[in-house]
Every structure is written in structure tokens, then in C-alpha cells.
Amino acid sequence: MPKNLFDRKADQLVNFSRLWGRQTWLLFLVIFSLSVVLILATLQYPAQSRTPSEIRGVWLTNIDSEVLFSQNSLSDGIRTLKQLNFNTLYPTVWNWGHTLYPSPVAKKVIGTPLDPTEGLQGRDMLQEIIDQGHQANMAVIPWFEFGFMAPADSQLAIKYPQWLTERQNGDKIWLEGNVHKRVWLNPLKPEVQQFITSLVTEIVSNYSIDGIQFDDHFGIPFDFGYDDFTLQLYQQEHQGKLPPKPPQNVKTENNCSINSQEWKEWTQWRANKITGYMTELFKAIKTINPNVIVSVSPNPQPFSVNCYLADWQQWERRGLVEELVLQVYRNNLNSFKQELSRPEVQQAKKHIPFGVGIISGLKGRPVSMKQIKSQVETTRQQKFTGVSFFFYESLWNFGVESVKERQLAFKKLFPTLVDRPKIKNVI
């Protein structure tokens, strides 16, 4: 029997209700599923979603430290740093006039392929750090610690005396810490530049590194530069005029800023020549691998440029620095803050990732966790990009607190894993 109009309307209403119910249920399932996915993602990646990126680095050295000298020590060290949520390793690769990795360039030029220290023989320490560091999601940025400096009795200095620069009185010896006799390669000489560039590009070409780091040893002490080559070059560019003599009462480690226009011009001329070399070195690195970060870890600008002629402010302005970690090794918090407030520091941190180097102790000179914590907190309050500690051994082995106490304190400073800041390549 045919349905009347009322029955047909009733059937349509029932069908509509059923359809709407199914759609509502499906919509509920979709919303519920998305909510579960979002919750799980938040639980799985809490650091990345809630904590800003930050450099958490440490320098690995071969001085007063055993971490590099055996595979077991190195593995244990990297494992500990990973557990404490560090994300950057700065291992020294050029020190004491030797490489700390097997180098064909060093073998050809110096006669030995790496530092003769027993713990490095038969190993490629750098490759070990890269393999284990990357497995732990840590960046590896080799550090050319000695720059143009070398021990006076090194094979490099003995074999190439013509590469060395000197004081006005002909003295080539520079005392580091009033104890260690050092000499300085002349960064203006083409042969020296070629040697250092060959070492750097060798690493960039042969190792899967994240960056490479230099500091203000990529200069020379303020009273050096009176060798024949440099004097002749200066005279060629100054109508035969000789540079001024340095005052007798100024010491390299004391006050290198001399209030004389003639001396300032001589300082800036040498610094500009070194900047010119840094420009060519930067190009050489980027030609091989544009993704390798060029990092610099100098002292504050007045000391760096006046004492070592390493004008990192100029380097940064010219785009030669993609990451800067300023060595602010101060025990007094107010002095620490004053260095961070300098105009060139504030300017640079607007352009590139800018971290702060913090002293975690030296052999015989422990630094308390209280001081370390206050300095880390200061860098965060002032919105620097992160920190790096000098150096690995003193993180917990040279402290006034126990190893366990210091490691627990670092865990509180770095409670979760975070990424390093992204680097915008200059070219």
C-alpha cells in the first residue's frame, strides 16, 4: 500500500538522522585519533617542541686531559656527554706543532703524520670522534688550537726557521705562561699560508665534519712582525717607511693597547693582512664544502686585536664567521657581564649564532659549580645562543665538588636534549 505524504517525510527524517549519526561518529573518531597522535608526538619529542635551540659544547684537548689518548676514554667521554645532553664537540686537531690526526700534509711538510704521543699512534682520533659523536647526534667541529703558534723545539720550527716572525730585536721566542717557549709562524708569508690552508682543507675534504674552528692564535703577538719579509712588505706599501718600534714597558699578556697613532696604524695594517688571509681560507673551505661551518672562538675584541692582531670583529662584519664562541674566562660575574655587554658583541649576536666560552676549571685552579651555573644562566638571560666549556677534564675531574655532584648539576643545567641553532651559510 503506497505511503502517504506523512509516512514519506517520516522515513526521510529517519534516514537523515541515521546518516548524520554516522558522520558525527566518524568525525569524532578523526578528532580523537588526531588528539592521540599529537599527545604521543609531544611525549616523544619534548625537548624539540618546548626548548629553544642552544649550543652546548665542550673543548676536548690533549693538555691536562686523557680523554683523547685511548679509544675507551674517548668512548666513555662521549657517552657521558650524551647522557648530560651536550650537543657539540670541539676536539683539538692542531697542537704543539703537530696534527692529532694522521695527516699526509703534515707527513710531507714536517716529516711526521701526527703528534708522536703514544696514545694517538695507530689511530685516527678525529674519525673516532666523528663516528661516535654523530651516532650520539652531536656536532663535531675540529679546533685548530695552536693556529700560527708552535713550540720552539718542534720539528716544524727547526725545519723552517725562515717561516718564523720575530720581535724588533730579532728575538723569536715568546713565553706562554712565562714557562713554555713558543715561536710564531708568519701569517703573511705565502708558504705559511699554503701550509695552514692545506691542513684545513685536508680535514674539510676527508672528514664528515660539521664545522671547523679557529681562535685568536690565528694572529701573532702584538710585538712580532719585524722579520725581513714583513718589513719589506710594509715599506713597499708605505713609501719606504719602517714601522714604529714597540715601547719597552709593554708586555704581551698585560696591556697591548698603545696610545700612539703610528702604532695603531702598524697594528691595523698587520691585522688587515691577517684578515685578508682569513678571507682566502674561508673561500677555500666553502669551495670544498659549503655546509661546513666556519667557527671562531676568540678572546674579547680589545685583547684579541691589540694583543694578537686577530680582528674577529672585522671577520664577522665581512661574513667570514658563521658561529662565534667568545672566550669569557672570568671568575667575577660583573666582569663576565661587562664583556657580554660590549657593543661589538651585541652587534655580532644579532647576525650569527653567538655562544659564550665558560671556564670550567684548570689543573690546580678549580671552578665551582655555583660559578658555572650563574654564568650559564646569565648567557640565557641575555639571549646568547649557548655555551661551550673549557675544557672536558675540568667539567667534573678538577672541581671542588665530587664527580657525581658536578654531573648531576650539569644534568640540571641541561635537563632535556635540544638541537644546535641552524646556521645560515654566508655563500
GROMACS .gro file of C-alpha atoms in nm:
model
  427
    1MET     CA    1   0.000   0.000   0.000
    2PRO     CA    2   0.151   0.334  -0.105
    3LYS     CA    3   0.281   0.554   0.175
    4ASN     CA    4   0.114   0.882   0.229
    5LEU     CA    5   0.299   1.210   0.240
    6PHE     CA    6   0.334   1.196   0.617
    7ASP     CA    7   0.492   0.849   0.607
    8ARG     CA    8   0.739   0.950   0.334
    9LYS     CA    9   0.850   1.258   0.535
   10ALA     CA   10   0.894   1.045   0.842
   11ASP     CA   11   1.112   0.794   0.651
   12GLN     CA   12   1.328   1.078   0.515
   13LEU     CA   13   1.377   1.217   0.863
   14VAL     CA   14   1.483   0.877   0.998
   15ASN     CA   15   1.730   0.824   0.711
   16PHE     CA   16   1.875   1.173   0.764
   17SER     CA   17   1.917   1.109   1.136
   18ARG     CA   18   2.097   0.781   1.067
   19LEU     CA   19   2.328   0.948   0.811
   20TRP     CA   20   2.403   1.239   1.045
   21GLY     CA   21   2.475   1.000   1.328
   22ARG     CA   22   2.728   0.803   1.121
   23GLN     CA   23   2.902   1.123   1.006
   24THR     CA   24   2.916   1.258   1.359
   25TRP     CA   25   3.067   0.933   1.482
   26LEU     CA   26   3.328   0.937   1.203
   27LEU     CA   27   3.412   1.298   1.281
   28PHE     CA   28   3.454   1.210   1.648
   29LEU     CA   29   3.690   0.923   1.557
   30VAL     CA   30   3.903   1.151   1.337
   31ILE     CA   31   3.931   1.419   1.608
   32PHE     CA   32   4.013   1.159   1.874
   33SER     CA   33   4.281   0.997   1.655
   34LEU     CA   34   4.448   1.332   1.582
   35SER     CA   35   4.449   1.416   1.952
   36VAL     CA   36   4.621   1.087   2.036
   37VAL     CA   37   4.886   1.147   1.766
   38LEU     CA   38   4.957   1.498   1.895
   39ILE     CA   39   4.988   1.376   2.255
   40LEU     CA   40   5.227   1.098   2.156
   41ALA     CA   41   5.438   1.338   1.948
   42THR     CA   42   5.465   1.576   2.241
   43LEU     CA   43   5.573   1.295   2.472
   44GLN     CA   44   5.823   1.158   2.221
   45TYR     CA   45   5.988   1.493   2.133
   46PRO     CA   46   5.951   1.714   2.440
   47ALA     CA   47   6.284   1.899   2.401
   48GLN     CA   48   6.241   1.992   2.040
   49SER     CA   49   5.887   2.119   2.089
   50ARG     CA   50   5.935   2.317   2.410
   51THR     CA   51   6.303   2.422   2.440
   52PRO     CA   52   6.489   2.672   2.218
   53SER     CA   53   6.794   2.556   2.025
   54GLU     CA   54   7.123   2.604   2.209
   55ILE     CA   55   7.495   2.537   2.170
   56ARG     CA   56   7.605   2.301   2.446
   57GLY     CA   57   7.968   2.245   2.367
   58VAL     CA   58   8.294   2.135   2.521
   59TRP     CA   59   8.654   2.158   2.404
   60LEU     CA   60   8.842   1.827   2.401
   61THR     CA   61   9.214   1.890   2.450
   62ASN     CA   62   9.536   1.692   2.471
   63ILE     CA   63   9.671   1.908   2.756
   64ASP     CA   64   9.597   1.809   3.118
   65SER     CA   65   9.343   1.560   2.986
   66GLU     CA   66   9.344   1.191   2.895
   67VAL     CA   67   9.017   1.181   2.703
   68LEU     CA   68   9.179   1.172   2.356
   69PHE     CA   69   9.454   0.922   2.430
   70SER     CA   70   9.263   0.595   2.424
   71GLN     CA   71   8.958   0.463   2.246
   72ASN     CA   72   8.797   0.361   2.574
   73SER     CA   73   8.847   0.704   2.735
   74LEU     CA   74   8.708   0.874   2.428
   75SER     CA   75   8.405   0.646   2.408
   76ASP     CA   76   8.332   0.688   2.779
   77GLY     CA   77   8.365   1.065   2.750
   78ILE     CA   78   8.129   1.098   2.456
   79ARG     CA   79   7.880   0.863   2.620
   80THR     CA   80   7.881   1.073   2.937
   81LEU     CA   81   7.837   1.398   2.743
   82LYS     CA   82   7.544   1.248   2.554
   83GLN     CA   83   7.378   1.144   2.880
   84LEU     CA   84   7.416   1.502   3.005
   85ASN     CA   85   7.258   1.640   2.685
   86PHE     CA   86   7.563   1.812   2.533
   87ASN     CA   87   7.535   1.854   2.156
   88THR     CA   88   7.871   1.988   2.030
   89LEU     CA   89   8.229   1.861   2.042
   90TYR     CA   90   8.528   2.086   1.968
   91PRO     CA   91   8.828   1.848   1.954
   92THR     CA   92   9.173   1.998   1.907
   93VAL     CA   93   9.343   1.875   1.590
   94TRP     CA   94   9.647   2.108   1.563
   95ASN     CA   95   9.864   2.146   1.869
   96TRP     CA   96  10.235   2.151   1.969
   97GLY     CA   97  10.340   2.180   1.605
   98HIS     CA   98  10.169   1.852   1.513
   99THR     CA   99   9.834   1.728   1.393
  100LEU     CA  100   9.638   1.497   1.621
  101TYR     CA  101   9.501   1.302   1.324
  102PRO     CA  102   9.703   1.113   1.059
  103SER     CA  103   9.786   1.387   0.808
  104PRO     CA  104   9.954   1.333   0.469
  105VAL     CA  105  10.015   1.709   0.459
  106ALA     CA  106  10.199   1.703   0.792
  107LYS     CA  107  10.399   1.400   0.686
  108LYS     CA  108  10.509   1.571   0.365
  109VAL     CA  109  10.591   1.909   0.521
  110ILE     CA  110  10.708   1.824   0.874
  111GLY     CA  111  10.809   1.462   0.834
  112THR     CA  112  10.561   1.310   1.078
  113PRO     CA  113  10.193   1.236   1.002
  114LEU     CA  114  10.064   1.319   1.353
  115ASP     CA  115  10.158   1.402   1.711
  116PRO     CA  116  10.410   1.140   1.832
  117THR     CA  117  10.218   1.098   2.159
  118GLU     CA  118  10.183   0.724   2.219
  119GLY     CA  119   9.808   0.727   2.271
  120LEU     CA  120   9.746   0.856   1.918
  121GLN     CA  121   9.965   0.613   1.726
  122GLY     CA  122   9.783   0.363   1.508
  123ARG     CA  123   9.455   0.553   1.546
  124ASP     CA  124   9.254   0.818   1.372
  125MET     CA  125   9.127   1.005   1.677
  126LEU     CA  126   8.930   1.254   1.469
  127GLN     CA  127   8.743   0.984   1.280
  128GLU     CA  128   8.659   0.811   1.608
  129ILE     CA  129   8.509   1.133   1.743
  130ILE     CA  130   8.311   1.192   1.423
  131ASP     CA  131   8.170   0.837   1.419
  132GLN     CA  132   8.073   0.831   1.786
  133GLY     CA  133   7.971   1.196   1.804
  134HIS     CA  134   7.737   1.171   1.508
  135GLN     CA  135   7.592   0.848   1.639
  136ALA     CA  136   7.510   1.043   1.956
  137ASN     CA  137   7.357   1.327   1.747
  138MET     CA  138   7.639   1.563   1.840
  139ALA     CA  139   7.806   1.809   1.604
  140VAL     CA  140   8.183   1.771   1.559
  141ILE     CA  141   8.379   2.091   1.491
  142PRO     CA  142   8.759   2.037   1.492
  143TRP     CA  143   8.960   2.313   1.660
  144PHE     CA  144   9.293   2.448   1.524
  145GLU     CA  145   9.406   2.539   1.874
  146PHE     CA  146   9.766   2.649   1.815
  147GLY     CA  147   9.695   2.845   1.497
  148PHE     CA  148  10.026   3.004   1.388
  149MET     CA  149  10.197   2.919   1.718
  150ALA     CA  150  10.439   2.627   1.765
  151PRO     CA  151  10.684   2.507   2.031
  152ALA     CA  152  11.033   2.648   1.978
  153ASP     CA  153  11.181   2.298   1.976
  154SER     CA  154  10.920   2.147   1.741
  155GLN     CA  155  11.024   1.982   1.416
  156LEU     CA  156  10.822   2.244   1.232
  157ALA     CA  157  11.015   2.535   1.385
  158ILE     CA  158  11.353   2.368   1.344
  159LYS     CA  159  11.293   2.266   0.983
  160TYR     CA  160  11.150   2.600   0.865
  161PRO     CA  161  11.320   2.885   1.056
  162GLN     CA  162  11.253   3.112   0.756
  163TRP     CA  163  10.880   3.076   0.825
  164LEU     CA  164  10.907   3.241   1.167
  165THR     CA  165  10.836   3.600   1.256
  166GLU     CA  166  11.026   3.794   1.525
  167ARG     CA  167  11.047   4.096   1.750
  168GLN     CA  168  11.221   4.421   1.665
  169ASN     CA  169  11.536   4.300   1.843
  170GLY     CA  170  11.543   3.975   1.643
  171ASP     CA  171  11.410   3.757   1.926
  172LYS     CA  172  11.186   3.477   1.804
  173ILE     CA  173  11.095   3.325   2.143
  174TRP     CA  174  10.761   3.402   2.307
  175LEU     CA  175  10.693   3.265   2.655
  176GLU     CA  176  10.350   3.115   2.713
  177GLY     CA  177  10.264   3.142   3.077
  178ASN     CA  178  10.625   3.252   3.137
  179VAL     CA  179  10.724   2.886   3.105
  180HIS     CA  180  10.673   2.734   2.759
  181LYS     CA  181  10.895   2.859   2.478
  182ARG     CA  182  10.693   2.926   2.166
  183VAL     CA  183  10.758   3.064   1.820
  184TRP     CA  184  10.513   3.209   1.569
  185LEU     CA  185  10.477   3.128   1.202
  186ASN     CA  186  10.444   3.441   0.992
  187PRO     CA  187  10.080   3.452   0.875
  188LEU     CA  188  10.174   3.697   0.598
  189LYS     CA  189  10.417   3.461   0.423
  190PRO     CA  190  10.268   3.270   0.127
  191GLU     CA  191  10.446   2.946   0.225
  192VAL     CA  192  10.297   2.957   0.575
  193GLN     CA  193   9.953   3.039   0.442
  194GLN     CA  194   9.972   2.747   0.199
  195PHE     CA  195  10.074   2.508   0.475
  196ILE     CA  196   9.793   2.606   0.713
  197THR     CA  197   9.537   2.613   0.430
  198SER     CA  198   9.647   2.265   0.322
  199LEU     CA  199   9.593   2.130   0.675
  200VAL     CA  200   9.249   2.287   0.700
  201THR     CA  201   9.130   2.181   0.356
  202GLU     CA  202   9.268   1.832   0.415
  203ILE     CA  203   9.026   1.791   0.705
  204VAL     CA  204   8.736   1.953   0.520
  205SER     CA  205   8.795   1.723   0.221
  206ASN     CA  206   8.849   1.395   0.403
  207TYR     CA  207   8.625   1.407   0.709
  208SER     CA  208   8.250   1.441   0.754
  209ILE     CA  209   8.276   1.736   0.994
  210ASP     CA  210   8.007   1.986   1.084
  211GLY     CA  211   8.244   2.280   1.102
  212ILE     CA  212   8.598   2.393   1.172
  213GLN     CA  213   8.709   2.636   1.440
  214PHE     CA  214   8.988   2.892   1.479
  215ASP     CA  215   9.070   3.134   1.760
  216ASP     CA  216   9.298   3.432   1.819
  217HIS     CA  217   9.606   3.216   1.773
  218PHE     CA  218   9.526   3.287   1.409
  219GLY     CA  219   9.730   3.601   1.457
  220ILE     CA  220  10.066   3.687   1.613
  221PRO     CA  221  10.168   3.865   1.936
  222PHE     CA  222  10.149   4.243   1.906
  223ASP     CA  223  10.528   4.298   1.923
  224PHE     CA  224  10.610   4.046   1.646
  225GLY     CA  225  10.621   4.118   1.274
  226TYR     CA  226  10.972   4.264   1.244
  227ASP     CA  227  11.109   3.986   1.025
  228ASP     CA  228  11.261   4.086   0.692
  229PHE     CA  229  10.967   3.970   0.482
  230THR     CA  230  10.708   4.170   0.678
  231LEU     CA  231  10.929   4.481   0.699
  232GLN     CA  232  10.988   4.482   0.325
  233LEU     CA  233  10.617   4.439   0.256
  234TYR     CA  234  10.534   4.724   0.492
  235GLN     CA  235  10.793   4.951   0.330
  236GLN     CA  236  10.656   4.874  -0.016
  237GLU     CA  237  10.315   4.998   0.094
  238HIS     CA  238  10.442   5.298   0.296
  239GLN     CA  239  10.689   5.473   0.063
  240GLY     CA  240  10.989   5.306   0.224
  241LYS     CA  241  10.892   5.399   0.580
  242LEU     CA  242  10.967   5.150   0.858
  243PRO     CA  243  10.709   5.060   1.126
  244PRO     CA  244  10.744   5.208   1.476
  245LYS     CA  245  10.942   5.039   1.748
  246PRO     CA  246  10.737   4.887   2.032
  247PRO     CA  247  10.759   5.052   2.372
  248GLN     CA  248  10.985   4.868   2.616
  249ASN     CA  249  10.744   4.871   2.910
  250VAL     CA  250  10.456   4.687   2.743
  251LYS     CA  251  10.411   4.311   2.789
  252THR     CA  252  10.208   4.083   2.565
  253GLU     CA  253   9.995   3.939   2.846
  254ASN     CA  254   9.946   4.272   3.021
  255ASN     CA  255   9.841   4.577   2.823
  256CYS     CA  256   9.878   4.562   2.445
  257SER     CA  257   9.685   4.878   2.363
  258ILE     CA  258   9.939   5.154   2.292
  259ASN     CA  259   9.816   5.513   2.266
  260SER     CA  260  10.010   5.612   1.957
  261GLN     CA  261   9.857   5.681   1.616
  262GLU     CA  262  10.163   5.543   1.442
  263TRP     CA  263  10.147   5.222   1.647
  264LYS     CA  264   9.771   5.187   1.588
  265GLU     CA  265   9.830   5.210   1.214
  266TRP     CA  266  10.103   4.943   1.233
  267THR     CA  267   9.872   4.719   1.438
  268GLN     CA  268   9.580   4.763   1.200
  269TRP     CA  269   9.798   4.706   0.893
  270ARG     CA  270   9.913   4.368   1.024
  271ALA     CA  271   9.561   4.280   1.140
  272ASN     CA  272   9.424   4.364   0.795
  273LYS     CA  273   9.679   4.134   0.631
  274ILE     CA  274   9.567   3.850   0.858
  275THR     CA  275   9.204   3.930   0.776
  276GLY     CA  276   9.298   3.905   0.408
  277TYR     CA  277   9.431   3.556   0.469
  278MET     CA  278   9.119   3.458   0.664
  279THR     CA  279   8.915   3.569   0.364
  280GLU     CA  280   9.105   3.333   0.134
  281LEU     CA  281   9.088   3.050   0.387
  282PHE     CA  282   8.711   3.094   0.419
  283LYS     CA  283   8.675   3.074   0.039
  284ALA     CA  284   8.889   2.760   0.027
  285ILE     CA  285   8.674   2.589   0.290
  286LYS     CA  286   8.348   2.683   0.123
  287THR     CA  287   8.470   2.577  -0.221
  288ILE     CA  288   8.520   2.225  -0.091
  289ASN     CA  289   8.209   2.204   0.126
  290PRO     CA  290   7.967   2.499   0.158
  291ASN     CA  291   7.793   2.328   0.450
  292VAL     CA  292   8.097   2.328   0.680
  293ILE     CA  293   8.050   2.594   0.950
  294VAL     CA  294   8.337   2.838   0.999
  295SER     CA  295   8.353   2.893   1.374
  296VAL     CA  296   8.577   3.126   1.573
  297SER     CA  297   8.644   3.117   1.949
  298PRO     CA  298   8.849   3.427   2.032
  299ASN     CA  299   8.915   3.636   2.341
  300PRO     CA  300   8.723   3.963   2.378
  301GLN     CA  301   8.790   4.202   2.090
  302PRO     CA  302   9.030   4.453   2.257
  303PHE     CA  303   9.262   4.174   2.373
  304SER     CA  304   9.226   3.974   2.052
  305VAL     CA  305   9.304   4.258   1.812
  306ASN     CA  306   9.554   4.454   2.022
  307CYS     CA  307   9.748   4.159   2.165
  308TYR     CA  308   9.723   3.907   1.879
  309LEU     CA  309   9.618   4.117   1.578
  310ALA     CA  310   9.319   3.885   1.529
  311ASP     CA  311   9.040   4.128   1.440
  312TRP     CA  312   8.741   3.899   1.480
  313GLN     CA  313   8.502   4.192   1.470
  314GLN     CA  314   8.623   4.265   1.118
  315TRP     CA  315   8.597   3.897   1.029
  316GLU     CA  316   8.237   3.888   1.148
  317ARG     CA  317   8.145   4.206   0.961
  318ARG     CA  318   8.290   4.063   0.641
  319GLY     CA  319   8.088   3.743   0.672
  320LEU     CA  320   8.387   3.521   0.747
  321VAL     CA  321   8.241   3.388   1.073
  322GLU     CA  322   7.924   3.177   1.087
  323GLU     CA  323   7.944   3.088   1.455
  324LEU     CA  324   8.127   3.269   1.732
  325VAL     CA  325   8.206   3.134   2.080
  326LEU     CA  326   8.364   3.415   2.281
  327GLN     CA  327   8.613   3.308   2.550
  328VAL     CA  328   8.493   3.493   2.859
  329TYR     CA  329   8.706   3.329   3.125
  330ARG     CA  330   8.620   3.547   3.422
  331ASN     CA  331   8.567   3.446   3.784
  332ASN     CA  332   8.387   3.768   3.873
  333LEU     CA  333   8.027   3.773   3.750
  334ASN     CA  334   8.023   4.150   3.697
  335SER     CA  335   8.336   4.128   3.480
  336PHE     CA  336   8.171   3.842   3.293
  337LYS     CA  337   7.862   4.053   3.227
  338GLN     CA  338   8.069   4.354   3.120
  339GLU     CA  339   8.237   4.154   2.845
  340LEU     CA  340   7.897   4.035   2.719
  341SER     CA  341   7.766   4.391   2.705
  342ARG     CA  342   8.039   4.522   2.473
  343PRO     CA  343   7.891   4.681   2.156
  344GLU     CA  344   8.073   4.453   1.910
  345VAL     CA  345   7.939   4.151   2.100
  346GLN     CA  346   7.583   4.280   2.097
  347GLN     CA  347   7.612   4.362   1.728
  348ALA     CA  348   7.752   4.024   1.628
  349LYS     CA  349   7.493   3.821   1.819
  350LYS     CA  350   7.222   3.982   1.604
  351HIS     CA  351   7.377   3.833   1.290
  352ILE     CA  352   7.513   3.488   1.376
  353PRO     CA  353   7.484   3.219   1.643
  354PHE     CA  354   7.689   3.362   1.929
  355GLY     CA  355   7.787   3.139   2.219
  356VAL     CA  356   7.997   3.208   2.526
  357GLY     CA  357   8.305   3.014   2.631
  358ILE     CA  358   8.296   2.941   3.006
  359ILE     CA  359   8.592   2.822   3.210
  360SER     CA  360   8.502   2.505   3.399
  361GLY     CA  361   8.840   2.482   3.568
  362LEU     CA  362   9.211   2.432   3.514
  363LYS     CA  363   9.452   2.190   3.671
  364GLY     CA  364   9.518   2.329   4.016
  365ARG     CA  365   9.256   2.604   3.969
  366PRO     CA  366   8.911   2.454   4.026
  367VAL     CA  367   8.593   2.642   3.941
  368SER     CA  368   8.281   2.586   4.150
  369MET     CA  369   7.952   2.470   4.003
  370LYS     CA  370   7.795   2.778   4.159
  371GLN     CA  371   8.006   3.000   3.935
  372ILE     CA  372   7.941   2.783   3.628
  373LYS     CA  373   7.566   2.783   3.691
  374SER     CA  374   7.548   3.160   3.735
  375GLN     CA  375   7.738   3.219   3.411
  376VAL     CA  376   7.522   2.976   3.213
  377GLU     CA  377   7.209   3.142   3.350
  378THR     CA  378   7.349   3.485   3.256
  379THR     CA  379   7.405   3.381   2.894
  380ARG     CA  380   7.048   3.255   2.876
  381GLN     CA  381   6.904   3.569   3.034
  382GLN     CA  382   7.092   3.781   2.781
  383LYS     CA  383   6.975   3.556   2.496
  384PHE     CA  384   7.307   3.427   2.373
  385THR     CA  385   7.294   3.116   2.159
  386GLY     CA  386   7.460   2.882   2.406
  387VAL     CA  387   7.782   2.793   2.585
  388SER     CA  388   8.096   2.587   2.549
  389PHE     CA  389   8.318   2.478   2.837
  390PHE     CA  390   8.694   2.482   2.859
  391PHE     CA  391   8.765   2.201   2.896
  392TYR     CA  392   8.642   1.840   2.913
  393GLU     CA  393   8.859   1.718   3.202
  394SER     CA  394   8.765   2.008   3.428
  395LEU     CA  395   8.391   1.957   3.382
  396TRP     CA  396   8.398   1.714   3.673
  397ASN     CA  397   8.752   1.595   3.750
  398PHE     CA  398   8.909   1.921   3.872
  399GLY     CA  399   8.617   2.056   4.071
  400VAL     CA  400   8.574   2.125   4.441
  401GLU     CA  401   8.259   1.909   4.431
  402SER     CA  402   8.257   1.535   4.365
  403VAL     CA  403   8.226   1.396   4.013
  404LYS     CA  404   7.872   1.277   4.089
  405GLU     CA  405   7.767   1.616   4.225
  406ARG     CA  406   7.903   1.803   3.924
  407GLN     CA  407   7.749   1.568   3.670
  408LEU     CA  408   7.414   1.596   3.847
  409ALA     CA  409   7.447   1.975   3.837
  410PHE     CA  410   7.514   1.970   3.460
  411LYS     CA  411   7.212   1.743   3.416
  412LYS     CA  412   7.002   2.010   3.587
  413LEU     CA  413   7.151   2.280   3.363
  414PHE     CA  414   7.071   2.070   3.054
  415PRO     CA  415   6.766   1.864   3.159
  416THR     CA  416   6.650   1.783   2.806
  417LEU     CA  417   6.810   1.731   2.467
  418VAL     CA  418   6.798   2.029   2.230
  419ASP     CA  419   6.921   2.096   1.877
  420ARG     CA  420   7.203   2.330   1.788
  421PRO     CA  421   7.096   2.658   1.624
  422LYS     CA  422   7.068   2.650   1.247
  423ILE     CA  423   7.350   2.819   1.057
  424LYS     CA  424   7.276   3.036   0.758
  425ASN     CA  425   7.559   2.987   0.512
  426VAL     CA  426   7.723   3.312   0.405
  427ILE     CA  427   7.772   3.200   0.044
   0.00000   0.00000   0.00000
